Amino acid sequence: QVQLVESGGGLVQAGGSLRLSCAASGRIFSINAMGWYRQGPGNQRELVAAITRGGTINYADSVKGRFINSRDNAKNTVYLQMNSLKPEDTAVYFCDMVVVTTLDLRLNQNYWGQGTQVTVSS
């Protein structure tokens, strides 16, 4: 029904930057919240940042001041600009969207991207 495709991960040295993108396609009527989670080795998945349709953004304390979450509603796309990267930011990053599909306008449904690896070397 809805597909999320991520791009932009990779290997970077500490202090460097990366920009992740996640584009949604399919039977989309509207997208409410968009966000990013990450899961490092041996860790649980944790929220990195989330942005509402109106533009209100929440960040994990560990990334405040370094990461910027933004969205383009016309393109059904969410971005994560990651600056001043640290080795502890190494993880698989997943995008997450709360979508109202054209199949049922009454439901908000959660969809996940496939994940993209971000590795920060020291």
PDB file of N, CA, C and O in Angstrom, residues 53-54 59 67 80 117 121:
ATOM      1  N   ARG A  53       3.020  17.147  11.021  1.00  0.00           N
ATOM      2  CA  ARG A  53       2.658  17.756   9.752  1.00  0.00           C
ATOM      3  C   ARG A  53       2.750  19.283   9.835  1.00  0.00           C
ATOM      4  O   ARG A  53       3.090  19.933   8.846  1.00  0.00           O
ATOM      5  N   GLY A  54       2.490  19.820  11.004  1.00  0.00           N
ATOM      6  CA  GLY A  54       2.570  21.259  11.181  1.00  0.00           C
ATOM      7  C   GLY A  54       3.969  21.796  11.380  1.00  0.00           C
ATOM      8  O   GLY A  54       4.170  23.008  11.429  1.00  0.00           O
ATOM      9  N   TYR A  59      13.514  16.211  19.318  1.00  0.00           N
ATOM     10  CA  TYR A  59      14.801  15.551  19.132  1.00  0.00           C
ATOM     11  C   TYR A  59      15.182  14.787  20.388  1.00  0.00           C
ATOM     12  O   TYR A  59      14.878  15.210  21.506  1.00  0.00           O
ATOM     13  N   PHE A  67      21.686  17.500  14.812  1.00  0.00           N
ATOM     14  CA  PHE A  67      20.841  16.949  13.748  1.00  0.00           C
ATOM     15  C   PHE A  67      19.685  17.900  13.457  1.00  0.00           C
ATOM     16  O   PHE A  67      19.181  18.577  14.364  1.00  0.00           O
ATOM     17  N   LEU A  80      16.939  13.977   7.301  1.00  0.00           N
ATOM     18  CA  LEU A  80      17.677  14.112   8.546  1.00  0.00           C
ATOM     19  C   LEU A  80      19.092  14.570   8.195  1.00  0.00           C
ATOM     20  O   LEU A  80      19.877  13.789   7.644  1.00  0.00           O
ATOM     21  N   GLN A 117      22.443   2.093   6.877  1.00  0.00           N
ATOM     22  CA  GLN A 117      23.548   2.039   7.824  1.00  0.00           C
ATOM     23  C   GLN A 117      24.318   3.352   7.826  1.00  0.00           C
ATOM     24  O   GLN A 117      24.697   3.871   6.769  1.00  0.00           O
ATOM     25  N   SER A 121      33.457   6.704  11.964  1.00  0.00           N
ATOM     26  CA  SER A 121      34.765   6.229  12.433  1.00  0.00           C
ATOM     27  C   SER A 121      35.441   7.303  13.279  1.00  0.00           C
ATOM     28  O   SER A 121      35.275   8.496  13.050  1.00  0.00           O
TER      29      SER A 121
END
